[in-house]
mmCIF file of C-alpha atoms in Angstrom:
data_model
loop_
_atom_site.group_PDB
_atom_site.id
_atom_site.type_symbol
_atom_site.label_atom_id
_atom_site.label_comp_id
_atom_site.label_asym_id
_atom_site.label_seq_id
_atom_site.Cartn_x
_atom_site.Cartn_y
_atom_site.Cartn_z
ATOM 1 C CA UNK A 8 0.000 0.000 0.000
ATOM 2 C CA UNK A 9 1.135 3.521 -0.700
ATOM 3 C CA UNK A 10 2.050 5.687 2.261
ATOM 4 C CA UNK A 11 3.133 9.294 2.662
ATOM 5 C CA UNK A 12 5.203 10.448 5.622
ATOM 6 C CA UNK A 13 5.890 13.961 6.817
ATOM 7 C CA UNK A 14 8.288 13.744 9.724
ATOM 8 C CA UNK A 15 8.117 17.393 10.775
ATOM 9 C CA UNK A 16 4.897 18.161 12.694
ATOM 10 C CA UNK A 17 5.893 21.817 13.069
ATOM 11 C CA UNK A 18 8.365 24.176 11.430
ATOM 12 C CA UNK A 19 9.076 27.855 11.801
ATOM 13 C CA UNK A 20 10.830 30.355 9.571
ATOM 14 C CA UNK A 21 11.703 33.986 9.762
ATOM 15 C CA UNK A 22 9.951 36.229 7.283
ATOM 16 C CA UNK A 23 11.971 36.558 4.030
ATOM 17 C CA UNK A 24 14.001 33.444 4.827
ATOM 18 C CA UNK A 25 13.876 30.034 3.153
ATOM 19 C CA UNK A 26 12.387 26.876 4.633
ATOM 20 C CA UNK A 27 12.234 23.284 3.416
ATOM 21 C CA UNK A 28 9.459 20.861 4.334
ATOM 22 C CA UNK A 29 10.203 17.153 4.044
ATOM 23 C CA UNK A 30 8.107 14.371 2.604
ATOM 24 C CA UNK A 31 8.829 10.746 1.826
ATOM 25 C CA UNK A 32 6.539 8.204 0.264
ATOM 26 C CA UNK A 33 6.422 4.517 -0.413
ATOM 27 C CA UNK A 34 5.075 2.975 -3.575
ATOM 28 C CA UNK A 35 5.761 0.211 -6.062
ATOM 29 C CA UNK A 36 4.178 2.162 -8.906
ATOM 30 C CA UNK A 37 6.288 3.824 -11.576
ATOM 31 C CA UNK A 38 3.709 6.335 -12.802
ATOM 32 C CA UNK A 39 2.223 8.712 -10.252
ATOM 33 C CA UNK A 40 1.786 12.333 -9.233
ATOM 34 C CA UNK A 41 2.979 14.152 -6.148
ATOM 35 C CA UNK A 42 1.462 17.303 -4.688
ATOM 36 C CA UNK A 43 1.878 19.858 -1.976
ATOM 37 C CA UNK A 44 -1.295 21.380 -0.571
ATOM 38 C CA UNK A 45 -1.601 24.340 1.754
ATOM 39 C CA UNK A 46 -4.390 24.593 4.328
ATOM 40 C CA UNK A 47 -4.607 28.019 6.003
ATOM 41 C CA UNK A 48 -6.932 28.697 8.953
ATOM 42 C CA UNK A 49 -9.723 29.295 6.454
ATOM 43 C CA UNK A 50 -9.607 25.473 5.957
ATOM 44 C CA UNK A 51 -9.454 25.699 2.174
ATOM 45 C CA UNK A 52 -7.055 23.111 0.780
ATOM 46 C CA UNK A 53 -5.083 24.935 -1.887
ATOM 47 C CA UNK A 54 -2.866 23.208 -4.417
ATOM 48 C CA UNK A 55 0.610 24.704 -4.196
ATOM 49 C CA UNK A 56 2.622 22.618 -6.628
ATOM 50 C CA UNK A 57 2.584 19.271 -8.369
ATOM 51 C CA UNK A 58 5.174 16.932 -9.855
ATOM 52 C CA UNK A 59 4.739 14.150 -12.399
ATOM 53 C CA UNK A 60 6.929 11.168 -11.536
ATOM 54 C CA UNK A 61 8.073 10.697 -15.141
ATOM 55 C CA UNK A 62 9.555 14.205 -15.217
ATOM 56 C CA UNK A 63 13.093 14.554 -13.950
ATOM 57 C CA UNK A 64 12.948 18.329 -13.807
ATOM 58 C CA UNK A 65 11.840 19.704 -10.454
ATOM 59 C CA UNK A 66 8.623 21.719 -10.516
ATOM 60 C CA UNK A 67 8.655 25.384 -9.561
ATOM 61 C CA UNK A 68 5.845 27.859 -8.934
ATOM 62 C CA UNK A 69 7.117 31.335 -8.135
ATOM 63 C CA UNK A 70 8.586 31.118 -4.593
ATOM 64 C CA UNK A 71 7.741 27.426 -4.255
ATOM 65 C CA UNK A 72 9.935 24.670 -5.618
ATOM 66 C CA UNK A 73 10.376 20.973 -5.003
ATOM 67 C CA UNK A 74 13.309 18.621 -4.755
ATOM 68 C CA UNK A 75 12.054 15.379 -6.244
ATOM 69 C CA UNK A 76 14.318 12.384 -5.695
ATOM 70 C CA UNK A 77 12.510 9.449 -7.299
ATOM 71 C CA UNK A 78 14.979 6.766 -6.318
ATOM 72 C CA UNK A 79 14.949 7.934 -2.718
ATOM 73 C CA UNK A 80 11.162 8.469 -2.827
ATOM 74 C CA UNK A 81 11.599 11.929 -1.442
ATOM 75 C CA UNK A 82 9.607 15.033 -2.335
ATOM 76 C CA UNK A 83 10.521 18.136 -0.333
ATOM 77 C CA UNK A 84 9.030 21.617 -0.674
ATOM 78 C CA UNK A 85 11.191 24.723 -0.540
ATOM 79 C CA UNK A 86 9.590 28.077 0.182
ATOM 80 C CA UNK A 87 11.807 31.021 -0.623
ATOM 81 C CA UNK A 88 11.367 34.576 0.679
ATOM 82 C CA UNK A 89 8.778 33.384 3.180
ATOM 83 C CA UNK A 90 5.811 35.654 3.757
ATOM 84 C CA UNK A 91 3.382 35.925 6.650
ATOM 85 C CA UNK A 92 0.656 34.590 4.364
ATOM 86 C CA UNK A 93 2.590 31.350 3.969
ATOM 87 C CA UNK A 94 1.698 30.369 7.526
ATOM 88 C CA UNK A 95 -0.512 27.305 7.238
ATOM 89 C CA UNK A 96 -0.535 23.551 7.445
ATOM 90 C CA UNK A 97 1.155 21.920 4.468
ATOM 91 C CA UNK A 98 0.258 18.476 3.242
ATOM 92 C CA UNK A 99 2.255 16.287 0.919
ATOM 93 C CA UNK A 100 0.083 14.003 -1.208
ATOM 94 C CA UNK A 101 0.478 11.117 -3.629
ATOM 95 C CA UNK A 102 -1.804 9.928 -6.398
ATOM 96 C CA UNK A 103 -1.454 6.948 -8.725
ATOM 97 C CA UNK A 104 -4.592 5.048 -9.729
ATOM 98 C CA UNK A 105 -7.014 7.601 -8.410
ATOM 99 C CA UNK A 106 -6.864 8.007 -4.666
ATOM 100 C CA UNK A 107 -5.095 11.010 -3.242
ATOM 101 C CA UNK A 108 -3.159 9.896 -0.185
ATOM 102 C CA UNK A 109 -2.014 12.532 2.299
ATOM 103 C CA UNK A 110 0.776 12.787 4.802
ATOM 104 C CA UNK A 111 0.160 13.886 8.365
ATOM 105 C CA UNK A 112 0.870 17.537 7.624
ATOM 106 C CA UNK A 113 3.436 20.102 8.750
ATOM 107 C CA UNK A 114 2.362 23.288 10.477
ATOM 108 C CA UNK A 115 4.466 26.197 9.268
ATOM 109 C CA UNK A 116 4.836 29.275 11.431
ATOM 110 C CA UNK A 117 6.242 32.447 9.875
ATOM 111 C CA UNK A 118 7.807 34.903 12.304
ATOM 112 C CA UNK A 119 7.845 38.618 11.465
ATOM 113 C CA UNK B 67 -13.887 30.193 -3.874
ATOM 114 C CA UNK B 68 -12.415 27.198 -5.673
ATOM 115 C CA UNK B 69 -15.484 25.928 -7.471
ATOM 116 C CA UNK B 70 -16.395 23.310 -4.869
ATOM 117 C CA UNK B 71 -19.026 24.554 -2.429
ATOM 118 C CA UNK B 72 -19.835 22.833 0.837
ATOM 119 C CA UNK B 73 -22.772 23.586 3.093
ATOM 120 C CA UNK B 74 -23.187 24.150 5.929
ATOM 121 C CA UNK B 75 -19.827 25.489 7.081
ATOM 122 C CA UNK B 76 -20.586 24.589 10.678
ATOM 123 C CA UNK B 77 -22.945 22.003 12.125
ATOM 124 C CA UNK B 78 -23.688 21.047 15.694
ATOM 125 C CA UNK B 79 -25.855 17.998 16.122
ATOM 126 C CA UNK B 80 -26.973 15.690 18.872
ATOM 127 C CA UNK B 81 -26.280 11.990 18.762
ATOM 128 C CA UNK B 82 -29.896 11.204 17.892
ATOM 129 C CA UNK B 83 -30.215 13.763 15.107
ATOM 130 C CA UNK B 84 -30.211 13.207 11.363
ATOM 131 C CA UNK B 85 -28.483 15.766 9.200
ATOM 132 C CA UNK B 86 -26.921 15.990 5.758
ATOM 133 C CA UNK B 87 -23.808 17.632 4.377
ATOM 134 C CA UNK B 88 -23.901 18.943 0.834
ATOM 135 C CA UNK B 89 -21.180 19.362 -1.745
ATOM 136 C CA UNK B 90 -21.583 20.927 -5.167
ATOM 137 C CA UNK B 91 -19.178 21.500 -8.040
ATOM 138 C CA UNK B 92 -19.583 22.849 -11.553
ATOM 139 C CA UNK B 93 -16.060 22.218 -12.743
ATOM 140 C CA UNK B 94 -16.987 19.418 -15.105
ATOM 141 C CA UNK B 95 -15.363 16.840 -12.832
ATOM 142 C CA UNK B 96 -16.705 13.304 -12.757
ATOM 143 C CA UNK B 97 -15.070 12.087 -9.587
ATOM 144 C CA UNK B 98 -16.052 13.240 -6.108
ATOM 145 C CA UNK B 99 -14.725 12.381 -2.679
ATOM 146 C CA UNK B 100 -15.463 12.700 1.021
ATOM 147 C CA UNK B 101 -12.562 13.085 3.446
ATOM 148 C CA UNK B 102 -12.559 13.289 7.228
ATOM 149 C CA UNK B 103 -9.976 15.518 8.896
ATOM 150 C CA UNK B 104 -9.527 15.053 12.630
ATOM 151 C CA UNK B 105 -7.046 16.868 14.817
ATOM 152 C CA UNK B 106 -3.583 15.308 14.860
ATOM 153 C CA UNK B 107 -4.514 12.712 12.227
ATOM 154 C CA UNK B 108 -3.949 12.492 8.469
ATOM 155 C CA UNK B 109 -6.869 13.129 6.180
ATOM 156 C CA UNK B 110 -8.917 9.976 5.912
ATOM 157 C CA UNK B 111 -10.545 9.111 2.618
ATOM 158 C CA UNK B 112 -14.102 7.966 3.283
ATOM 159 C CA UNK B 113 -15.858 7.536 -0.060
ATOM 160 C CA UNK B 114 -15.079 7.832 -3.754
ATOM 161 C CA UNK B 115 -17.581 8.314 -6.542
ATOM 162 C CA UNK B 116 -16.757 8.050 -10.237
ATOM 163 C CA UNK B 117 -19.464 8.973 -12.723
ATOM 164 C CA UNK B 118 -22.055 8.816 -9.901
ATOM 165 C CA UNK B 119 -21.066 5.291 -8.925
ATOM 166 C CA UNK B 120 -19.478 4.566 -5.572
ATOM 167 C CA UNK B 121 -16.114 2.982 -6.234
ATOM 168 C CA UNK B 122 -14.618 3.057 -2.777
ATOM 169 C CA UNK B 123 -15.807 2.821 0.798
ATOM 170 C CA UNK B 124 -12.953 2.744 3.254
ATOM 171 C CA UNK B 125 -14.675 0.774 6.004
ATOM 172 C CA UNK B 126 -16.767 3.746 6.994
ATOM 173 C CA UNK B 127 -19.451 3.042 9.656
ATOM 174 C CA UNK B 128 -22.979 2.809 8.335
ATOM 175 C CA UNK B 129 -24.025 5.887 10.317
ATOM 176 C CA UNK B 130 -22.396 7.765 7.413
ATOM 177 C CA UNK B 131 -24.379 7.331 4.224
ATOM 178 C CA UNK B 132 -23.214 8.992 1.000
ATOM 179 C CA UNK B 133 -25.382 9.881 -1.960
ATOM 180 C CA UNK B 134 -24.347 11.069 -5.405
ATOM 181 C CA UNK B 135 -27.433 11.885 -7.501
ATOM 182 C CA UNK B 136 -25.367 13.345 -10.349
ATOM 183 C CA UNK B 137 -21.768 14.206 -11.122
ATOM 184 C CA UNK B 138 -22.150 17.715 -9.693
ATOM 185 C CA UNK B 139 -23.619 16.915 -6.296
ATOM 186 C CA UNK B 140 -22.521 14.793 -3.386
ATOM 187 C CA UNK B 141 -24.213 14.361 -0.031
ATOM 188 C CA UNK B 142 -23.203 12.801 3.239
ATOM 189 C CA UNK B 143 -26.177 11.761 5.343
ATOM 190 C CA UNK B 144 -25.484 11.520 9.052
ATOM 191 C CA UNK B 145 -27.461 9.691 11.736
ATOM 192 C CA UNK B 146 -26.845 8.511 15.293
ATOM 193 C CA UNK B 147 -23.318 9.879 15.270
ATOM 194 C CA UNK B 148 -20.843 9.617 18.134
ATOM 195 C CA UNK B 149 -18.794 12.428 19.704
ATOM 196 C CA UNK B 150 -15.656 10.960 18.091
ATOM 197 C CA UNK B 151 -17.197 11.723 14.701
ATOM 198 C CA UNK B 152 -16.638 15.416 15.379
ATOM 199 C CA UNK B 153 -14.234 16.595 12.684
ATOM 200 C CA UNK B 154 -13.842 18.664 9.547
ATOM 201 C CA UNK B 155 -15.471 16.929 6.591
ATOM 202 C CA UNK B 156 -13.964 17.877 3.276
ATOM 203 C CA UNK B 157 -15.414 17.296 -0.146
ATOM 204 C CA UNK B 158 -13.246 17.233 -3.247
ATOM 205 C CA UNK B 159 -13.640 16.670 -6.955
ATOM 206 C CA UNK B 160 -11.359 15.818 -9.843
ATOM 207 C CA UNK B 161 -11.169 14.402 -13.299
ATOM 208 C CA UNK B 162 -10.975 10.635 -13.076
ATOM 209 C CA UNK B 163 -7.449 9.246 -13.268
ATOM 210 C CA UNK B 164 -5.624 8.945 -15.629
ATOM 211 C CA UNK B 165 -7.087 12.009 -17.287
ATOM 212 C CA UNK B 166 -4.110 14.029 -18.506
ATOM 213 C CA UNK B 167 -5.572 17.173 -16.956
ATOM 214 C CA UNK B 168 -5.538 15.547 -13.534
ATOM 215 C CA UNK B 169 -4.258 18.433 -11.441
ATOM 216 C CA UNK B 170 -4.933 16.788 -8.139
ATOM 217 C CA UNK B 171 -8.204 17.454 -6.422
ATOM 218 C CA UNK B 172 -10.157 20.653 -5.931
ATOM 219 C CA UNK B 173 -11.402 20.945 -2.374
ATOM 220 C CA UNK B 174 -14.263 22.697 -0.711
ATOM 221 C CA UNK B 175 -13.851 24.630 2.539
ATOM 222 C CA UNK B 176 -15.308 21.826 4.572
ATOM 223 C CA UNK B 177 -18.040 21.427 7.157
ATOM 224 C CA UNK B 178 -16.943 21.638 10.771
ATOM 225 C CA UNK B 179 -19.091 19.037 12.528
ATOM 226 C CA UNK B 180 -19.518 18.874 16.274
ATOM 227 C CA UNK B 181 -21.460 15.995 17.780
ATOM 228 C CA UNK B 182 -22.765 16.649 21.277
#
């Protein structure tokens, strides 16, 4: 069965600094998608970035980028120039045949 | 507003009540999902519907009864719930895998349910 693990329950970063959130996953599939979702206090789950497993190039979306290591089954999220609005819970997620499987989440605090 | 609307946003119900949660999307998606989000636990997938047909039930107690009358609407009927069922219930929709436009799921804002 596929699993997603986020080993950092909480992280904090100073405003304008860079932070990296970790995620590992376990699967025997070769074709799948990986995602990072953000859930602010408003509860809305917002898609931050996605990565197709067949692509070697790491995905980037403005200040958000990933480090995708397929062999190591690692998918970390880097947030550059952190802003107060980045404070939220971040979930790593995996999808292959249809189900979206989430990690436990990492709460990110941004300090002014 | 993401295109997936959930009502109500908050619900307080007694253990003997019957209530329903509603989810609606007009994104052209044909797959819809119910998730349960409890404090300190990962999101738990409850039910999956593809083209109005239930394709997955992850051992959810029968006091939760889903209904999908069409591809745009999804309900979760609740009856005789327990206090431990208090949680945030999230609805999501997507194109069915392996649609090449499968950009993950689009989520609603959830219903915060409190069972007293």
